Coordinates of N, CA and C and ligand atoms in Angstrom, one line a residue:
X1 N 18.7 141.4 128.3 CA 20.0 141.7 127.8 C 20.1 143.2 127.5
X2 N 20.9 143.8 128.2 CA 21.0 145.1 128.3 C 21.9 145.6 127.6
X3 N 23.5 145.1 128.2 CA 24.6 145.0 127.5 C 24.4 144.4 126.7
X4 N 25.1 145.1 125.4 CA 25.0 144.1 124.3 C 26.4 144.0 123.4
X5 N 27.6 143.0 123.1 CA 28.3 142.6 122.4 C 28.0 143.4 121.0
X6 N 28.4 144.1 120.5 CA 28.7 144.9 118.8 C 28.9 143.3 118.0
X7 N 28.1 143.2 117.2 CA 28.4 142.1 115.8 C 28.4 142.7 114.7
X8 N 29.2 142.8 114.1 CA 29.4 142.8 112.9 C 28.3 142.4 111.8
X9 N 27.0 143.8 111.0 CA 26.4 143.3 110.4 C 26.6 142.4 109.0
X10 N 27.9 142.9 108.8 CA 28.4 142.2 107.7 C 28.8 140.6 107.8
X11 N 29.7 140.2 108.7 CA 30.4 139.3 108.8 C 30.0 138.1 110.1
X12 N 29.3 139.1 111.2 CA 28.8 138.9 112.5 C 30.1 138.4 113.3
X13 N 31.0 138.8 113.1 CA 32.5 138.9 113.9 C 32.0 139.8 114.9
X14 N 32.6 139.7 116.7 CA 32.5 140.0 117.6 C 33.9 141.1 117.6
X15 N 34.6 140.6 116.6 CA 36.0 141.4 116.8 C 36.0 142.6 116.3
X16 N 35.2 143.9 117.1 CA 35.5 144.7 116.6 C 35.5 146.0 118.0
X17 N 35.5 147.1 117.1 CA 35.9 148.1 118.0 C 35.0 149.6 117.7
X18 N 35.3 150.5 119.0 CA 34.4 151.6 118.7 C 35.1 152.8 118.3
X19 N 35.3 153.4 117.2 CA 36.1 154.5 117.1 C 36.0 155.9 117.2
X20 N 34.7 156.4 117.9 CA 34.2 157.2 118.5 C 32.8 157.6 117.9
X21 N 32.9 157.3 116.3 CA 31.7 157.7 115.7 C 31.1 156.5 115.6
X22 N 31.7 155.5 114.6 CA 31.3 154.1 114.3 C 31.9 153.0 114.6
X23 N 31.1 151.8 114.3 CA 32.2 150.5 115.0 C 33.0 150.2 114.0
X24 N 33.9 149.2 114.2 CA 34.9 149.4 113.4 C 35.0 147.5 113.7
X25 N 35.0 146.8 112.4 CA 34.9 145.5 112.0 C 36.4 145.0 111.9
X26 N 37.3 144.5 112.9 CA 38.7 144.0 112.4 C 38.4 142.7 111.7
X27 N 37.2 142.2 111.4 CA 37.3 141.0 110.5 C 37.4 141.4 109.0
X28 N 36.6 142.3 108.8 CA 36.2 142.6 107.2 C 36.0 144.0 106.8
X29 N 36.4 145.0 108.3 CA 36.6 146.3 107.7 C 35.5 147.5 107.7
X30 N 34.0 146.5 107.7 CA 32.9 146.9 108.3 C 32.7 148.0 109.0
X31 N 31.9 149.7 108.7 CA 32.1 150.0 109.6 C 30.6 150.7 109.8
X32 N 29.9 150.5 110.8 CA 28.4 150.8 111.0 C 28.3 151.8 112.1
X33 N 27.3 152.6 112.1 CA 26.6 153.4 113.4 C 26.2 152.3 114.6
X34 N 27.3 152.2 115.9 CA 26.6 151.6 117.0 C 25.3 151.9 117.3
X35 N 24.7 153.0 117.0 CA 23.6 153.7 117.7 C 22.4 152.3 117.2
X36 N 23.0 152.8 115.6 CA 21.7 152.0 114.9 C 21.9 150.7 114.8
X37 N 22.9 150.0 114.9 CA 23.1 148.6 115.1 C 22.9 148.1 116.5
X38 N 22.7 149.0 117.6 CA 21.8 148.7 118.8 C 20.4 148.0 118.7
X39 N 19.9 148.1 117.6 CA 18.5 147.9 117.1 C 18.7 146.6 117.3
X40 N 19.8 146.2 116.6 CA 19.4 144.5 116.4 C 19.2 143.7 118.1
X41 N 19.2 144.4 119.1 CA 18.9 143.5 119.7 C 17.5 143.4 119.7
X42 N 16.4 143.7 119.4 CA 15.7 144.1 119.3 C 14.9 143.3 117.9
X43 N 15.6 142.6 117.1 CA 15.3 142.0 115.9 C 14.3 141.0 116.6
X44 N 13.1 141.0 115.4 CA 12.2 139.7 116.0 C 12.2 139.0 114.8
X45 N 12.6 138.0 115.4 CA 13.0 136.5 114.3 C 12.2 135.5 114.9
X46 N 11.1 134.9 114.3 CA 10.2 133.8 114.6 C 10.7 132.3 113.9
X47 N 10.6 131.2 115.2 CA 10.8 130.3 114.2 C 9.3 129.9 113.1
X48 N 9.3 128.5 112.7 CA 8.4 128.0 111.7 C 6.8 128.1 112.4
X49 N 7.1 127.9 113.7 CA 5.9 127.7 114.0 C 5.4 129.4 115.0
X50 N 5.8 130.5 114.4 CA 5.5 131.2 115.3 C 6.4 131.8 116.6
X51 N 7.2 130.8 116.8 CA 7.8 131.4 118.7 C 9.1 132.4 118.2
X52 N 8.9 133.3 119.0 CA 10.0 134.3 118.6 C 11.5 133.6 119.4
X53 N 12.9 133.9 118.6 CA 13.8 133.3 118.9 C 14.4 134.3 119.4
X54 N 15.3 134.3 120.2 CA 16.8 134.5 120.4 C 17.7 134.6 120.8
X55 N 19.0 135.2 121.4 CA 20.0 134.8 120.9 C 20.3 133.7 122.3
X56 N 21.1 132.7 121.5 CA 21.5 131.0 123.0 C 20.7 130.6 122.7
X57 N 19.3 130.7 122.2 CA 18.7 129.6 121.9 C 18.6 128.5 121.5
X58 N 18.7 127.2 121.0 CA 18.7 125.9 120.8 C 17.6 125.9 119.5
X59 N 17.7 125.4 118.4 CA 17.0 125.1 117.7 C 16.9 124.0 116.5
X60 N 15.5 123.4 116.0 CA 15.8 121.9 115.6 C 15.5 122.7 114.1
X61 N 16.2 121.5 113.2 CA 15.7 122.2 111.3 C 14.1 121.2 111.7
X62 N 13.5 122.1 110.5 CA 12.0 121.1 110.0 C 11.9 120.2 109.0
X63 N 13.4 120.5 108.1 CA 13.1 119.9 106.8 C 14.9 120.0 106.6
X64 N 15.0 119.3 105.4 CA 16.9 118.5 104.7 C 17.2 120.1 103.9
X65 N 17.9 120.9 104.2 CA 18.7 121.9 103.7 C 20.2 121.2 103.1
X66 N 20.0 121.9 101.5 CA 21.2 121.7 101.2 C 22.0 123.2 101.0
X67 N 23.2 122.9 101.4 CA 24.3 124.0 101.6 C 25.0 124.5 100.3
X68 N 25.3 125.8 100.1 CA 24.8 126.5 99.7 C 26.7 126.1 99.0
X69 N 26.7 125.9 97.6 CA 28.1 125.4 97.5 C 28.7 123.9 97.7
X70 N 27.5 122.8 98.0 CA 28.4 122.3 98.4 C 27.5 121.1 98.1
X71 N 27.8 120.2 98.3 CA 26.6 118.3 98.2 C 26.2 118.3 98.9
X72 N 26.9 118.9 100.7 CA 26.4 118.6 101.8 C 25.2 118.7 102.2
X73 N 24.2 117.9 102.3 CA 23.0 117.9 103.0 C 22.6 118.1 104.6
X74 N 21.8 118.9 105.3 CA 21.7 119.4 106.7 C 20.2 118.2 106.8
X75 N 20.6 117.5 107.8 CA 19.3 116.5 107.9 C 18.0 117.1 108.8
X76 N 17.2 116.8 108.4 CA 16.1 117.5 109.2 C 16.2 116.8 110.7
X77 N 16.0 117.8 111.5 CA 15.9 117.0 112.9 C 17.3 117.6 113.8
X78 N 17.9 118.0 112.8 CA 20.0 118.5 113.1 C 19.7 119.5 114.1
X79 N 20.1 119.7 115.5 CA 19.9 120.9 116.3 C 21.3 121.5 116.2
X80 N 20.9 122.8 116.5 CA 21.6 123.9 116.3 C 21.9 124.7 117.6
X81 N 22.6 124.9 118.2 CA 22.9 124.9 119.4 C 23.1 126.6 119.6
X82 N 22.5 127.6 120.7 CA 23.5 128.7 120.9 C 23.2 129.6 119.8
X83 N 21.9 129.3 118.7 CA 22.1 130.6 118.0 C 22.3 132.2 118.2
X84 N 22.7 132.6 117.1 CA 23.0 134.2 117.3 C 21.7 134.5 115.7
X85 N 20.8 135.6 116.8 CA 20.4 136.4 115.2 C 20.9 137.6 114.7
X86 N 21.0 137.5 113.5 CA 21.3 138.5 113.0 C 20.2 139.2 111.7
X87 N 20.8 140.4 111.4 CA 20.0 140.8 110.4 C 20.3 140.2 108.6
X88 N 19.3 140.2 108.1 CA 19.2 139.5 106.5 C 18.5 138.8 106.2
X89 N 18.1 138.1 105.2 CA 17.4 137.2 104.9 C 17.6 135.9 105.5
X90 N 18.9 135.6 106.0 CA 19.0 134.5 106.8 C 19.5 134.7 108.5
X91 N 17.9 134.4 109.1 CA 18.5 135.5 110.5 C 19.0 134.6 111.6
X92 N 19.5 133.4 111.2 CA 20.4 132.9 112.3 C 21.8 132.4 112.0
X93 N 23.0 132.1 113.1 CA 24.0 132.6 113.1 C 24.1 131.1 113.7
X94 N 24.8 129.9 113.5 CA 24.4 128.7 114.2 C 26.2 128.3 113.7
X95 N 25.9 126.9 114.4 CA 26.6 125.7 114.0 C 25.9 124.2 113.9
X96 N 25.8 123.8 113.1 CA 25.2 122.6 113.3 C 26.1 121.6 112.6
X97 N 26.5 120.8 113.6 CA 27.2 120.0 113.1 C 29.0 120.1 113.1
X98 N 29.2 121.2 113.7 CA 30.0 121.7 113.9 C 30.4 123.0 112.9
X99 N 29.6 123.0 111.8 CA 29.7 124.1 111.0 C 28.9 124.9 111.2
X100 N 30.0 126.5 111.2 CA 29.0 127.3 110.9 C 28.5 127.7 110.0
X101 N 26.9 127.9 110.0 CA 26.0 128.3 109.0 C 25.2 129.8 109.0
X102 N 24.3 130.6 107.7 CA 23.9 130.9 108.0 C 21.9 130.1 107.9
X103 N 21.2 130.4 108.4 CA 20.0 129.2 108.3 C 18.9 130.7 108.5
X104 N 17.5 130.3 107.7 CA 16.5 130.9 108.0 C 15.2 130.4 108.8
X105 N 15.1 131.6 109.7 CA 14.5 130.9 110.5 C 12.9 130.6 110.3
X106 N 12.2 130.3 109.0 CA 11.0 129.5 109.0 C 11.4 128.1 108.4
X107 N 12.8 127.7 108.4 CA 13.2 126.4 108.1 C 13.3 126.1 109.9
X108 N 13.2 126.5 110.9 CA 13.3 125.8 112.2 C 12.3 125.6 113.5
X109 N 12.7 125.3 114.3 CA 11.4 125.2 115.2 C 12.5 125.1 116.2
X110 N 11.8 125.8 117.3 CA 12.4 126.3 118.8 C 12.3 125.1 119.2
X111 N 13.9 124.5 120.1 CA 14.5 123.3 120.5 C 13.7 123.0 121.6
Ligands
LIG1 ZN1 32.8 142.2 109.8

């Protein structure tokens, strides 16, 4: 991956723009140094067992996550389809289930 899509480290919205110095976030206003947010392709995010992840990847949970706000329980076993990583403490960008979440990746294992 050479080319790389600008995400939004804040929000990880695709919707944004370059305004000559910095990107510019039309989701949330966000505005970061492309240069240094080039890095994130470059993030190494391992799952539970070691294998480095990313981005499109496919990935299974290891264990029942509950969501963060809510009763909803994530069943262990739930694949997550298509991740995107990003930077933070929770470095994947998923849907499981049709929701999107964010998830950490020593809660997973490469699909
Ligand atoms: Zn944003």
């Amino acid at each position: 991956m050479s080319e790389s899509t600008q995400i939004c480290p804040q929000c990880a919205s695709e919707q944004n723009y370059f305004d000559g110095t910095f990107t510019v976030c039309l989701e949330c206003g966000h505005e970061w140094d492309a240069n240094n947010a080039s890095n994130t392709d470059e993030l190494v995010v391992k799952d539970s067992n070691g294998n480095l992840l990313a981005n499109g990847d496919d990935v299974i949970l290891i264990k029942d996550l509950k969501l963060k706000g809510s009763s909803q329980v994530l069943k262990k076993g739930a694949k997550a389809k298509g991740i995107r990583l990003v930077e933070g403490d929770h470095e994947i960008d998923c849907k499981v289930d049709g929701m999107k979440i964010m998830l950490k990746a020593c809660f997973v294992k490469k699909a």
